mmCIF file of C-alpha atoms in Angstrom:
data_model
loop_
_atom_site.group_PDB
_atom_site.id
_atom_site.type_symbol
_atom_site.label_atom_id
_atom_site.label_comp_id
_atom_site.label_asym_id
_atom_site.label_seq_id
_atom_site.Cartn_x
_atom_site.Cartn_y
_atom_site.Cartn_z
ATOM 1 C CA MET A 1 21.911 -68.754 -20.504
ATOM 2 C CA SER A 2 18.050 -70.005 -20.506
ATOM 3 C CA VAL A 3 16.924 -71.326 -24.002
ATOM 4 C CA VAL A 4 13.672 -70.340 -25.173
ATOM 5 C CA THR A 5 11.837 -73.549 -27.314
ATOM 6 C CA VAL A 6 8.533 -74.100 -29.211
ATOM 7 C CA THR A 7 6.713 -76.752 -30.312
ATOM 8 C CA ARG A 8 4.301 -76.352 -33.644
ATOM 9 C CA PHE A 9 1.454 -78.724 -34.724
ATOM 10 C CA GLN A 10 -1.679 -78.885 -35.777
ATOM 11 C CA ALA A 11 -4.983 -80.094 -33.940
ATOM 12 C CA ASP A 12 -8.658 -80.534 -34.020
ATOM 13 C CA PRO A 13 -10.534 -77.112 -32.139
ATOM 14 C CA ALA A 14 -12.479 -79.537 -30.333
ATOM 15 C CA ASP A 15 -10.008 -81.262 -29.280
ATOM 16 C CA ALA A 16 -8.656 -77.383 -27.264
ATOM 17 C CA VAL A 17 -9.710 -79.566 -23.256
ATOM 18 C CA GLU A 18 -7.302 -82.856 -23.902
ATOM 19 C CA LEU A 19 -4.768 -81.181 -25.692
ATOM 20 C CA ARG A 20 -5.102 -78.511 -22.964
ATOM 21 C CA ALA A 21 -5.231 -82.048 -20.183
ATOM 22 C CA ARG A 22 -2.695 -83.230 -21.776
ATOM 23 C CA HIS A 23 -0.256 -80.458 -22.180
ATOM 24 C CA ALA A 24 -0.036 -79.765 -18.423
ATOM 25 C CA ALA A 25 0.173 -83.695 -17.091
ATOM 26 C CA LEU A 26 3.356 -83.345 -19.450
ATOM 27 C CA VAL A 27 4.336 -80.041 -18.017
ATOM 28 C CA SER A 28 4.030 -81.230 -14.244
ATOM 29 C CA ALA A 29 5.798 -85.110 -15.330
ATOM 30 C CA THR A 30 8.897 -82.854 -16.941
ATOM 31 C CA ARG A 31 8.765 -80.300 -13.828
ATOM 32 C CA ALA A 32 9.033 -82.663 -11.532
ATOM 33 C CA ALA A 33 12.134 -84.555 -12.915
ATOM 34 C CA PHE A 34 13.448 -81.945 -14.935
ATOM 35 C CA PRO A 35 13.660 -78.551 -12.048
ATOM 36 C CA GLY A 36 15.536 -76.606 -15.273
ATOM 37 C CA LEU A 37 12.261 -75.735 -16.843
ATOM 38 C CA THR A 38 11.290 -72.890 -15.736
ATOM 39 C CA GLU A 39 8.349 -71.986 -17.860
ATOM 40 C CA ALA A 40 5.692 -74.049 -20.269
ATOM 41 C CA ARG A 41 3.083 -72.097 -21.902
ATOM 42 C CA LEU A 42 0.513 -73.306 -24.467
ATOM 43 C CA GLY A 43 -1.096 -71.042 -26.920
ATOM 44 C CA ARG A 44 -3.021 -71.514 -30.188
ATOM 45 C CA ILE A 45 -2.520 -68.648 -33.229
ATOM 46 C CA ASP A 46 -5.360 -69.939 -34.979
ATOM 47 C CA ASP A 47 -8.277 -72.658 -35.108
ATOM 48 C CA SER A 48 -6.056 -76.021 -35.762
ATOM 49 C CA THR A 49 -2.504 -74.416 -35.218
ATOM 50 C CA TRP A 50 -0.855 -74.305 -31.914
ATOM 51 C CA VAL A 51 2.506 -74.131 -30.380
ATOM 52 C CA GLY A 52 3.698 -74.892 -27.533
ATOM 53 C CA VAL A 53 6.830 -72.800 -25.486
ATOM 54 C CA TRP A 54 9.595 -74.370 -22.843
ATOM 55 C CA ARG A 55 12.048 -72.312 -21.064
ATOM 56 C CA TRP A 56 15.256 -73.817 -19.917
ATOM 57 C CA ASP A 57 17.086 -72.303 -17.735
ATOM 58 C CA SER A 58 20.039 -73.611 -19.811
ATOM 59 C CA ALA A 59 20.320 -76.060 -22.833
ATOM 60 C CA VAL A 60 22.358 -78.419 -20.549
ATOM 61 C CA SER A 61 19.159 -78.521 -18.721
ATOM 62 C CA LEU A 62 17.661 -79.321 -22.323
ATOM 63 C CA GLN A 63 19.694 -81.522 -23.205
ATOM 64 C CA ALA A 64 19.512 -83.823 -20.508
ATOM 65 C CA ALA A 65 15.293 -84.054 -20.864
ATOM 66 C CA ARG A 66 15.398 -84.419 -24.609
ATOM 67 C CA GLN A 67 17.725 -87.945 -23.288
ATOM 68 C CA ALA A 68 15.652 -88.863 -20.510
ATOM 69 C CA VAL A 69 12.069 -89.285 -23.032
ATOM 70 C CA PRO A 70 12.863 -92.129 -24.945
ATOM 71 C CA GLY A 71 10.604 -94.610 -22.569
ATOM 72 C CA ASP A 72 7.669 -92.031 -22.548
ATOM 73 C CA ALA A 73 5.760 -92.730 -26.114
ATOM 74 C CA THR A 74 3.880 -89.186 -25.714
ATOM 75 C CA ALA A 75 7.233 -87.275 -24.127
ATOM 76 C CA ALA A 76 8.579 -88.133 -27.106
ATOM 77 C CA ALA A 77 6.370 -87.407 -29.577
ATOM 78 C CA ALA A 78 6.537 -84.191 -28.159
ATOM 79 C CA PHE A 79 9.998 -83.653 -27.611
ATOM 80 C CA ALA A 80 10.698 -84.461 -31.318
ATOM 81 C CA LEU A 81 8.667 -81.144 -32.633
ATOM 82 C CA THR A 82 10.104 -79.506 -30.062
ATOM 83 C CA ARG A 83 13.254 -76.816 -32.080
ATOM 84 C CA GLU A 84 14.604 -73.853 -30.602
ATOM 85 C CA ALA A 85 12.640 -70.589 -31.390
ATOM 86 C CA THR A 86 14.150 -68.269 -33.970
ATOM 87 C CA VAL A 87 13.529 -64.797 -34.534
ATOM 88 C CA ASP A 88 10.426 -66.129 -37.140
ATOM 89 C CA ASP A 89 8.898 -67.602 -33.745
ATOM 90 C CA ILE A 90 9.398 -65.064 -30.958
ATOM 91 C CA GLU A 91 7.197 -62.017 -33.914
ATOM 92 C CA VAL A 92 4.458 -64.622 -34.008
ATOM 93 C CA LEU A 93 4.057 -65.157 -29.687
ATOM 94 C CA ASP A 94 4.683 -61.256 -29.890
ATOM 95 C CA GLU A 95 1.325 -60.362 -32.428
ATOM 96 C CA HIS A 96 -0.442 -63.958 -30.416
ATOM 97 C CA CYS A 97 0.011 -64.155 -26.728
ATOM 98 C CA TRP A 98 -1.868 -65.885 -23.670
ATOM 99 C CA PRO A 99 -1.813 -65.554 -20.008
ATOM 100 C CA PRO A 100 1.557 -67.085 -18.427
ATOM 101 C CA ALA A 101 1.195 -69.851 -16.479
ATOM 102 C CA PRO A 102 0.013 -70.245 -12.994
ATOM 103 C CA ARG A 103 2.036 -68.626 -10.424
ATOM 104 C CA GLY A 104 3.544 -70.278 -7.609
ATOM 105 C CA ALA A 105 3.684 -73.029 -10.185
ATOM 106 C CA GLY A 106 6.933 -74.384 -8.685
ATOM 107 C CA THR A 107 4.794 -74.645 -4.923
ATOM 108 C CA SER A 108 4.379 -79.113 -3.990
ATOM 109 C CA PRO A 109 1.190 -79.626 -1.598
ATOM 110 C CA ASP A 110 3.471 -80.510 0.817
ATOM 111 C CA ARG A 111 5.012 -77.042 0.897
ATOM 112 C CA GLY A 112 1.311 -75.562 1.963
ATOM 113 C CA ASP A 113 0.774 -72.002 0.394
ATOM 114 C CA HIS A 114 4.022 -71.065 1.049
ATOM 115 C CA VAL A 115 5.569 -68.704 -1.817
ATOM 116 C CA ILE A 116 8.676 -67.458 0.065
ATOM 117 C CA GLU A 117 10.239 -70.418 2.092
ATOM 118 C CA ILE A 118 14.105 -69.429 3.617
ATOM 119 C CA ASP A 119 15.216 -71.676 5.123
ATOM 120 C CA ALA A 120 18.572 -72.057 7.730
ATOM 121 C CA LEU A 121 20.153 -68.967 5.701
ATOM 122 C CA THR A 122 23.594 -68.139 6.984
ATOM 123 C CA LYS A 123 26.204 -65.853 6.047
ATOM 124 C CA VAL A 124 29.223 -66.103 7.193
ATOM 125 C CA TYR A 125 32.371 -62.416 5.963
ATOM 126 C CA GLY A 126 35.843 -63.220 5.625
ATOM 127 C CA ALA A 127 38.880 -64.441 8.227
ATOM 128 C CA ALA A 128 36.897 -63.153 11.036
ATOM 129 C CA GLN A 129 34.453 -66.031 10.235
ATOM 130 C CA VAL A 130 31.433 -62.909 10.914
ATOM 131 C CA ARG A 131 28.268 -64.194 10.867
ATOM 132 C CA ALA A 132 25.641 -61.321 9.216
ATOM 133 C CA VAL A 133 23.471 -63.591 9.673
ATOM 134 C CA ASP A 134 22.814 -66.348 10.762
ATOM 135 C CA GLU A 135 20.621 -69.739 10.791
ATOM 136 C CA VAL A 136 16.779 -67.581 9.598
ATOM 137 C CA SER A 137 13.927 -69.264 8.708
ATOM 138 C CA LEU A 138 11.104 -68.001 7.877
ATOM 139 C CA HIS A 139 7.689 -69.330 5.613
ATOM 140 C CA VAL A 140 5.149 -66.770 4.134
ATOM 141 C CA GLY A 141 2.200 -67.505 3.304
ATOM 142 C CA THR A 142 0.294 -66.276 0.309
ATOM 143 C CA GLY A 143 -1.573 -62.837 -0.107
ATOM 144 C CA THR A 144 0.376 -62.363 3.234
ATOM 145 C CA VAL A 145 1.507 -58.456 4.451
ATOM 146 C CA PHE A 146 5.407 -59.481 6.022
ATOM 147 C CA GLY A 147 7.122 -56.961 7.425
ATOM 148 C CA PHE A 148 10.691 -57.721 7.932
ATOM 149 C CA LEU A 149 12.193 -55.104 10.562
ATOM 150 C CA GLY A 150 15.011 -54.235 12.288
ATOM 151 C CA PRO A 151 18.092 -52.138 13.323
ATOM 152 C CA ASN A 152 20.410 -50.657 10.442
ATOM 153 C CA GLY A 153 23.151 -53.473 10.878
ATOM 154 C CA ALA A 154 20.965 -56.344 11.927
ATOM 155 C CA GLY A 155 20.872 -58.406 8.690
ATOM 156 C CA LYS A 156 17.413 -57.226 6.783
ATOM 157 C CA THR A 157 19.861 -56.331 4.077
ATOM 158 C CA THR A 158 21.776 -58.813 3.572
ATOM 159 C CA THR A 159 18.845 -61.899 3.702
ATOM 160 C CA ILE A 160 17.412 -59.811 1.066
ATOM 161 C CA LYS A 161 20.164 -59.826 -1.446
ATOM 162 C CA MET A 162 19.888 -63.410 -0.984
ATOM 163 C CA LEU A 163 16.666 -63.753 -1.299
ATOM 164 C CA ALA A 164 16.237 -61.787 -4.377
ATOM 165 C CA GLY A 165 19.839 -64.170 -5.845
ATOM 166 C CA LEU A 166 22.695 -60.665 -5.633
ATOM 167 C CA LEU A 167 23.985 -62.286 -2.774
ATOM 168 C CA THR A 168 25.361 -66.276 -2.299
ATOM 169 C CA PRO A 169 23.969 -67.657 0.645
ATOM 170 C CA THR A 170 27.234 -69.178 3.022
ATOM 171 C CA SER A 171 24.535 -72.465 3.882
ATOM 172 C CA GLY A 172 20.859 -72.433 3.739
ATOM 173 C CA GLN A 173 18.019 -72.341 1.138
ATOM 174 C CA VAL A 174 15.887 -69.695 -0.609
ATOM 175 C CA ARG A 175 12.620 -70.140 -2.762
ATOM 176 C CA LEU A 176 10.707 -68.596 -4.006
ATOM 177 C CA GLY A 177 6.898 -70.179 -5.697
ATOM 178 C CA GLY A 178 8.691 -73.313 -4.294
ATOM 179 C CA PHE A 179 11.941 -72.050 -7.000
ATOM 180 C CA ASP A 180 15.118 -72.562 -5.677
ATOM 181 C CA VAL A 181 16.611 -69.553 -6.034
ATOM 182 C CA ALA A 182 19.682 -71.237 -5.887
ATOM 183 C CA ARG A 183 19.334 -73.823 -8.822
ATOM 184 C CA GLN A 184 16.241 -72.395 -10.171
ATOM 185 C CA ARG A 185 17.642 -68.772 -10.516
ATOM 186 C CA SER A 186 14.927 -67.495 -13.760
ATOM 187 C CA ALA A 187 12.046 -69.367 -12.790
ATOM 188 C CA ALA A 188 12.357 -67.921 -8.810
ATOM 189 C CA MET A 189 13.516 -64.576 -9.640
ATOM 190 C CA ALA A 190 10.475 -64.771 -12.030
ATOM 191 C CA GLN A 191 8.337 -65.119 -9.314
ATOM 192 C CA PHE A 192 9.524 -61.240 -7.863
ATOM 193 C CA GLY A 193 9.427 -57.509 -8.312
ATOM 194 C CA ALA A 194 10.750 -55.188 -6.043
ATOM 195 C CA VAL A 195 11.161 -51.834 -5.660
ATOM 196 C CA LEU A 196 13.881 -50.682 -3.495
ATOM 197 C CA GLU A 197 14.319 -47.538 -1.411
ATOM 198 C CA GLY A 198 14.950 -44.551 -3.400
ATOM 199 C CA SER A 199 13.419 -42.160 -6.514
ATOM 200 C CA ARG A 200 15.693 -43.974 -9.691
ATOM 201 C CA ASN A 201 13.298 -47.545 -9.478
ATOM 202 C CA VAL A 202 13.372 -46.303 -12.944
ATOM 203 C CA TYR A 203 13.729 -44.058 -15.967
ATOM 204 C CA TRP A 204 13.185 -40.810 -15.440
ATOM 205 C CA SER A 205 14.025 -39.782 -19.115
ATOM 206 C CA LEU A 206 11.720 -42.188 -20.446
ATOM 207 C CA SER A 207 8.177 -41.632 -19.611
ATOM 208 C CA ALA A 208 5.481 -43.726 -17.155
ATOM 209 C CA TRP A 209 4.606 -46.000 -20.509
ATOM 210 C CA GLN A 210 7.649 -46.123 -22.446
ATOM 211 C CA ASN A 211 8.900 -47.435 -18.687
ATOM 212 C CA LEU A 212 6.492 -50.035 -18.400
ATOM 213 C CA MET A 213 7.014 -51.406 -21.428
ATOM 214 C CA TYR A 214 10.753 -52.013 -21.246
ATOM 215 C CA PHE A 215 10.333 -53.163 -17.751
ATOM 216 C CA GLY A 216 7.638 -55.470 -19.199
ATOM 217 C CA ARG A 217 9.583 -56.934 -22.682
ATOM 218 C CA LEU A 218 12.543 -56.854 -19.908
ATOM 219 C CA LYS A 219 10.475 -59.837 -18.066
ATOM 220 C CA GLY A 220 9.574 -61.685 -21.273
ATOM 221 C CA LEU A 221 6.536 -60.191 -21.568
ATOM 222 C CA CYS A 222 5.041 -59.874 -25.422
ATOM 223 C CA LYS A 223 3.701 -56.440 -26.553
ATOM 224 C CA ALA A 224 0.259 -56.722 -26.279
ATOM 225 C CA ARG A 225 -0.363 -58.655 -22.814
ATOM 226 C CA VAL A 226 2.561 -55.675 -21.933
ATOM 227 C CA ALA A 227 0.197 -52.789 -23.122
ATOM 228 C CA GLU A 228 -3.087 -54.772 -21.204
ATOM 229 C CA ARG A 229 -0.728 -54.144 -18.358
ATOM 230 C CA ALA A 230 0.218 -51.564 -18.324
ATOM 231 C CA GLN A 231 -3.159 -49.875 -18.984
ATOM 232 C CA ASP A 232 -4.075 -51.537 -15.775
ATOM 233 C CA LEU A 233 -1.723 -50.214 -13.456
ATOM 234 C CA LEU A 234 -2.009 -47.316 -14.695
ATOM 235 C CA THR A 235 -5.036 -46.845 -14.378
ATOM 236 C CA ASP A 236 -5.136 -48.212 -10.665
ATOM 237 C CA LEU A 237 -2.360 -45.828 -10.100
ATOM 238 C CA GLY A 238 -4.060 -42.333 -10.674
ATOM 239 C CA LEU A 239 -1.441 -42.234 -13.658
ATOM 240 C CA TRP A 240 -3.454 -42.841 -17.282
ATOM 241 C CA GLU A 241 -3.611 -39.291 -18.599
ATOM 242 C CA ARG A 242 -0.004 -38.871 -17.369
ATOM 243 C CA ARG A 243 1.411 -41.421 -19.333
ATOM 244 C CA HIS A 244 3.213 -39.619 -22.555
ATOM 245 C CA ASP A 245 5.283 -37.340 -19.342
ATOM 246 C CA LYS A 246 8.562 -38.012 -18.422
ATOM 247 C CA VAL A 247 8.751 -39.221 -15.189
ATOM 248 C CA GLY A 248 11.918 -37.495 -14.260
ATOM 249 C CA GLY A 249 9.657 -34.331 -14.267
ATOM 250 C CA PHE A 250 6.702 -36.165 -12.009
ATOM 251 C CA SER A 251 5.844 -35.819 -8.248
ATOM 252 C CA ARG A 252 7.991 -37.830 -5.584
ATOM 253 C CA GLY A 253 4.949 -39.566 -4.843
ATOM 254 C CA MET A 254 3.932 -40.314 -8.967
ATOM 255 C CA GLN A 255 7.500 -41.322 -9.333
ATOM 256 C CA GLN A 256 6.860 -43.706 -7.027
ATOM 257 C CA LYS A 257 3.823 -45.244 -8.482
ATOM 258 C CA VAL A 258 5.279 -45.978 -11.444
ATOM 259 C CA ALA A 259 8.196 -47.351 -9.544
ATOM 260 C CA ILE A 260 5.005 -49.910 -8.319
ATOM 261 C CA ALA A 261 3.785 -50.365 -11.698
ATOM 262 C CA ALA A 262 7.050 -51.552 -13.414
ATOM 263 C CA ALA A 263 7.872 -53.838 -10.182
ATOM 264 C CA LEU A 264 4.156 -55.468 -10.629
ATOM 265 C CA ILE A 265 4.289 -55.461 -14.136
ATOM 266 C CA ALA A 266 4.732 -59.321 -14.426
ATOM 267 C CA ASP A 267 1.999 -59.957 -11.810
ATOM 268 C CA PRO A 268 4.456 -61.838 -9.935
ATOM 269 C CA PRO A 269 3.334 -63.035 -6.362
ATOM 270 C CA ILE A 270 5.799 -62.284 -4.420
ATOM 271 C CA VAL A 271 6.667 -57.906 -4.217
ATOM 272 C CA LEU A 272 9.313 -56.994 -1.833
ATOM 273 C CA LEU A 273 8.339 -52.654 -0.608
ATOM 274 C CA ASP A 274 11.466 -50.936 0.496
ATOM 275 C CA GLU A 275 10.391 -47.673 2.369
ATOM 276 C CA PRO A 276 7.805 -47.772 -0.105
ATOM 277 C CA THR A 277 5.598 -44.653 1.572
ATOM 278 C CA LEU A 278 8.874 -42.149 2.697
ATOM 279 C CA GLY A 279 9.066 -38.980 0.966
ATOM 280 C CA LEU A 280 5.400 -38.908 0.211
ATOM 281 C CA ASP A 281 2.847 -36.910 0.966
ATOM 282 C CA VAL A 282 -0.152 -37.188 2.768
ATOM 283 C CA GLU A 283 -2.155 -38.495 -0.386
ATOM 284 C CA ALA A 284 0.527 -40.208 -1.651
ATOM 285 C CA THR A 285 1.137 -42.089 1.328
ATOM 286 C CA ARG A 286 -2.923 -43.016 1.585
ATOM 287 C CA THR A 287 -2.851 -44.022 -2.210
ATOM 288 C CA VAL A 288 0.035 -46.380 -1.655
ATOM 289 C CA LYS A 289 -1.907 -48.374 1.849
ATOM 290 C CA ASN A 290 -4.480 -48.626 -0.007
ATOM 291 C CA TRP A 291 -2.689 -50.286 -3.137
ATOM 292 C CA ILE A 292 -0.752 -52.461 -0.622
ATOM 293 C CA ALA A 293 -4.337 -53.459 1.324
ATOM 294 C CA GLU A 294 -5.747 -54.308 -1.991
ATOM 295 C CA GLN A 295 -3.220 -55.848 -4.093
ATOM 296 C CA ALA A 296 -2.685 -58.744 -0.709
ATOM 297 C CA ARG A 297 -6.519 -58.900 0.199
ATOM 298 C CA GLU A 298 -7.991 -58.788 -2.983
ATOM 299 C CA LEU A 299 -5.618 -60.556 -5.515
ATOM 300 C CA GLY A 300 -3.641 -62.604 -3.468
ATOM 301 C CA THR A 301 0.079 -60.658 -3.554
ATOM 302 C CA THR A 302 2.426 -61.411 -0.945
ATOM 303 C CA ILE A 303 4.028 -57.626 0.049
ATOM 304 C CA LEU A 304 7.220 -58.417 2.072
ATOM 305 C CA LEU A 305 7.060 -54.744 3.235
ATOM 306 C CA THR A 306 10.690 -53.082 5.460
ATOM 307 C CA THR A 307 10.750 -50.181 6.547
ATOM 308 C CA HIS A 308 11.691 -47.926 9.712
ATOM 309 C CA GLN A 309 8.030 -45.879 9.851
ATOM 310 C CA LEU A 310 6.596 -48.405 12.240
ATOM 311 C CA ASP A 311 3.432 -47.182 12.267
ATOM 312 C CA VAL A 312 3.244 -47.791 8.230
ATOM 313 C CA ALA A 313 3.702 -50.787 9.432
ATOM 314 C CA GLN A 314 1.622 -51.586 12.092
ATOM 315 C CA GLU A 315 -1.122 -50.219 10.532
ATOM 316 C CA LEU A 316 -0.398 -52.325 6.804
ATOM 317 C CA CYS A 317 1.198 -55.611 8.104
ATOM 318 C CA ASP A 318 -0.679 -59.516 8.834
ATOM 319 C CA ARG A 319 2.745 -60.583 10.076
ATOM 320 C CA VAL A 320 6.157 -59.297 11.168
ATOM 321 C CA ALA A 321 9.708 -60.695 11.338
ATOM 322 C CA VAL A 322 12.211 -58.746 13.532
ATOM 323 C CA MET A 323 15.921 -58.617 13.522
ATOM 324 C CA ARG A 324 19.179 -58.051 15.553
ATOM 325 C CA GLN A 325 22.434 -59.162 15.301
ATOM 326 C CA GLY A 326 22.081 -61.200 11.990
ATOM 327 C CA ARG A 327 18.978 -63.642 14.244
ATOM 328 C CA LEU A 328 15.213 -63.108 14.462
ATOM 329 C CA VAL A 329 13.801 -62.449 17.632
ATOM 330 C CA ALA A 330 10.445 -62.697 16.999
ATOM 331 C CA ASP A 331 8.003 -63.918 13.557
ATOM 332 C CA LEU A 332 5.067 -63.905 14.788
ATOM 333 C CA PRO A 333 1.055 -62.612 13.587
ATOM 334 C CA MET A 334 1.425 -58.616 14.703
ATOM 335 C CA ARG A 335 -1.687 -59.089 17.221
ATOM 336 C CA GLU A 336 0.371 -61.674 18.536
ATOM 337 C CA LEU A 337 3.396 -59.798 18.797
ATOM 338 C CA LEU A 338 1.616 -56.894 20.495
ATOM 339 C CA ALA A 339 0.077 -58.963 23.079
ATOM 340 C CA ARG A 340 2.672 -60.633 24.292
ATOM 341 C CA PHE A 341 4.393 -56.871 24.998
ATOM 342 C CA ARG A 342 0.709 -55.866 26.985
ATOM 343 C CA GLU A 343 1.956 -54.022 30.535
ATOM 344 C CA ARG A 344 -0.660 -56.132 32.717
ATOM 345 C CA ASP A 345 -0.189 -53.592 35.397
ATOM 346 C CA ARG A 346 -0.469 -50.577 33.431
ATOM 347 C CA TYR A 347 -4.176 -49.036 32.708
ATOM 348 C CA GLU A 348 -6.039 -45.919 31.435
ATOM 349 C CA ILE A 349 -8.619 -44.034 32.361
ATOM 350 C CA ARG A 350 -10.368 -41.258 31.038
ATOM 351 C CA LEU A 351 -12.557 -38.643 32.351
ATOM 352 C CA ASP A 352 -15.285 -36.536 31.279
ATOM 353 C CA GLY A 353 -13.473 -32.858 32.765
ATOM 354 C CA ALA A 354 -10.351 -32.117 35.519
ATOM 355 C CA ALA A 355 -8.970 -34.521 37.201
ATOM 356 C CA PRO A 356 -9.574 -34.012 41.343
ATOM 357 C CA PRO A 357 -6.424 -33.049 43.494
ATOM 358 C CA GLY A 358 -4.286 -36.180 44.151
ATOM 359 C CA PHE A 359 -4.099 -37.307 40.671
ATOM 360 C CA ASP A 360 -1.389 -37.671 38.280
ATOM 361 C CA ALA A 361 -3.194 -35.976 35.012
ATOM 362 C CA VAL A 362 -3.696 -34.851 31.763
ATOM 363 C CA THR A 363 -6.395 -32.324 30.040
ATOM 364 C CA ARG A 364 -6.473 -32.095 25.973
ATOM 365 C CA GLU A 365 -9.609 -30.615 24.649
ATOM 366 C CA GLY A 366 -11.770 -30.845 27.626
ATOM 367 C CA VAL A 367 -10.772 -34.905 28.079
ATOM 368 C CA THR A 368 -8.640 -35.795 31.051
ATOM 369 C CA THR A 369 -6.467 -39.113 31.129
ATOM 370 C CA ILE A 370 -5.160 -40.612 34.198
ATOM 371 C CA ASN A 371 -2.524 -43.362 33.348
ATOM 372 C CA VAL A 372 -1.900 -45.890 36.736
ATOM 373 C CA ARG A 373 0.121 -48.867 37.636
ATOM 374 C CA VAL A 374 -0.850 -51.179 39.757
ATOM 375 C CA GLY A 375 0.647 -54.509 41.751
ATOM 376 C CA ASP A 376 -2.526 -56.448 41.128
ATOM 377 C CA PRO A 377 -5.570 -56.314 37.949
ATOM 378 C CA ARG A 378 -8.159 -55.280 40.835
ATOM 379 C CA GLU A 379 -6.118 -52.711 42.644
ATOM 380 C CA VAL A 380 -8.165 -50.768 39.471
ATOM 381 C CA TYR A 381 -11.132 -50.891 40.987
ATOM 382 C CA ASP A 382 -9.917 -49.064 43.968
ATOM 383 C CA VAL A 383 -8.367 -46.606 41.916
ATOM 384 C CA VAL A 384 -12.564 -45.575 40.340
ATOM 385 C CA GLU A 385 -14.012 -45.974 43.309
ATOM 386 C CA ARG A 386 -11.525 -43.399 45.239
ATOM 387 C CA LEU A 387 -12.308 -40.664 41.626
ATOM 388 C CA ARG A 388 -16.138 -41.842 41.997
ATOM 389 C CA ALA A 389 -15.961 -40.396 45.821
ATOM 390 C CA GLN A 390 -14.554 -37.040 44.811
ATOM 391 C CA GLY A 391 -16.731 -36.417 41.686
ATOM 392 C CA ALA A 392 -15.027 -37.538 38.824
ATOM 393 C CA VAL A 393 -17.616 -38.433 35.970
ATOM 394 C CA LEU A 394 -16.023 -41.604 34.216
ATOM 395 C CA GLU A 395 -16.244 -41.876 30.364
ATOM 396 C CA SER A 396 -13.670 -45.170 29.454
ATOM 397 C CA LEU A 397 -11.044 -47.795 31.500
ATOM 398 C CA THR A 398 -8.674 -49.530 28.990
ATOM 399 C CA GLN A 399 -5.856 -52.275 29.531
ATOM 400 C CA VAL A 400 -2.757 -49.956 27.592
ATOM 401 C CA GLN A 401 -1.592 -52.018 24.566
ATOM 402 C CA PRO A 402 2.098 -51.244 23.450
ATOM 403 C CA ASP A 403 2.312 -49.923 19.956
ATOM 404 C CA LEU A 404 4.546 -51.590 17.428
ATOM 405 C CA GLU A 405 7.151 -48.844 18.294
ATOM 406 C CA ASP A 406 7.207 -50.004 22.277
ATOM 407 C CA VAL A 407 7.803 -53.862 20.841
ATOM 408 C CA PHE A 408 10.682 -52.843 18.114
ATOM 409 C CA LEU A 409 12.669 -51.404 21.022
ATOM 410 C CA ALA A 410 12.179 -53.565 23.707
ATOM 411 C CA LEU A 411 12.927 -56.839 20.598
ATOM 412 C CA VAL A 412 15.748 -54.875 19.816
ATOM 413 C CA SER A 413 17.425 -53.159 22.308
ATOM 414 C CA GLU A 414 17.081 -56.547 24.647
ATOM 415 C CA PRO A 415 20.424 -58.472 26.279
ATOM 416 C CA SER A 416 21.928 -60.049 23.339
ATOM 417 C CA HIS A 417 22.115 -63.873 23.856
ATOM 418 C CA ALA A 418 24.994 -64.965 21.239
#
């Protein structure tokens, strides 16, 4: 069970910059030595009264840190003023709250900007030693829309459950924002928000506003911060005017927007979206797609997208991983993945008007399309000359590009090498 401690002290307002710098250095040194420190904040109640808040994953971690600091005069002085938070402290913090610690506070320079790190993750079930997930490794960067795909039974759900701390791996490691899910669960989960498939991610008997206030408080935010964040999210998602209406009376698309807002209320750096557009109408689907793009491109949120709607994944994802039978069979940027499956012997020729006799063509709305396969790319020029010789008007000639559905089917239907 986590433990919250506070430090109240007096300081000259003129020393604010230096005080914050000293606090940051102390937090950095303590966190490096004691992973059990999951959160540390410094706030000012008035001109001269300051409060430091420290959250530990357990009383054991706190005690270990207390016993280790006597040789460090600055740290010893700080811990001498530190005590467990009381009800009065919580009330004060509710009235005087400040922005949370930076995202990914557990990351280190040698890891680059990876906010999701999965290394050799394995899950084995039962006496039969069924390997549901087999040595999976993934590293996902900040601000990436990452598609995590695979057929039913491929191991995606098991992997996600281990990532979310709901399932213990047989072996391997998962880090979120630099925090180890097994050893620093509280801090790791603070990096993570989720919208799961289905419509019961929020409480239907509560209003949109009540849902966000509830989930924000559940995730440790003070009332003032939750209210500010809830207003921003509901406004951005077009729900501000309906904020006091019960979610049970909302359309499927509006319920999905409330679920998205609840997942984002604590501003996590990582958001899991499981089938985010399934069952939505065209307008709601477009709103959700635009929101995903904005979160990643403009705000730096990392989106982990799981879906069977491959056209949605192709439109949104920067990178895609595909699982089959518990193993990764692909993990590449979208453009590179599609390029690898490009059919170099297949071309599409478009004509203005009908095709001459002897060509297998499809005509729609006055545009005729001919698909040709050639043994040598230079042979396509012979086809073009034949068309011109018979009076055809050429509009375009392009090499056929696969879509994500073509690539996905090719990857999951390949013979197993296990």
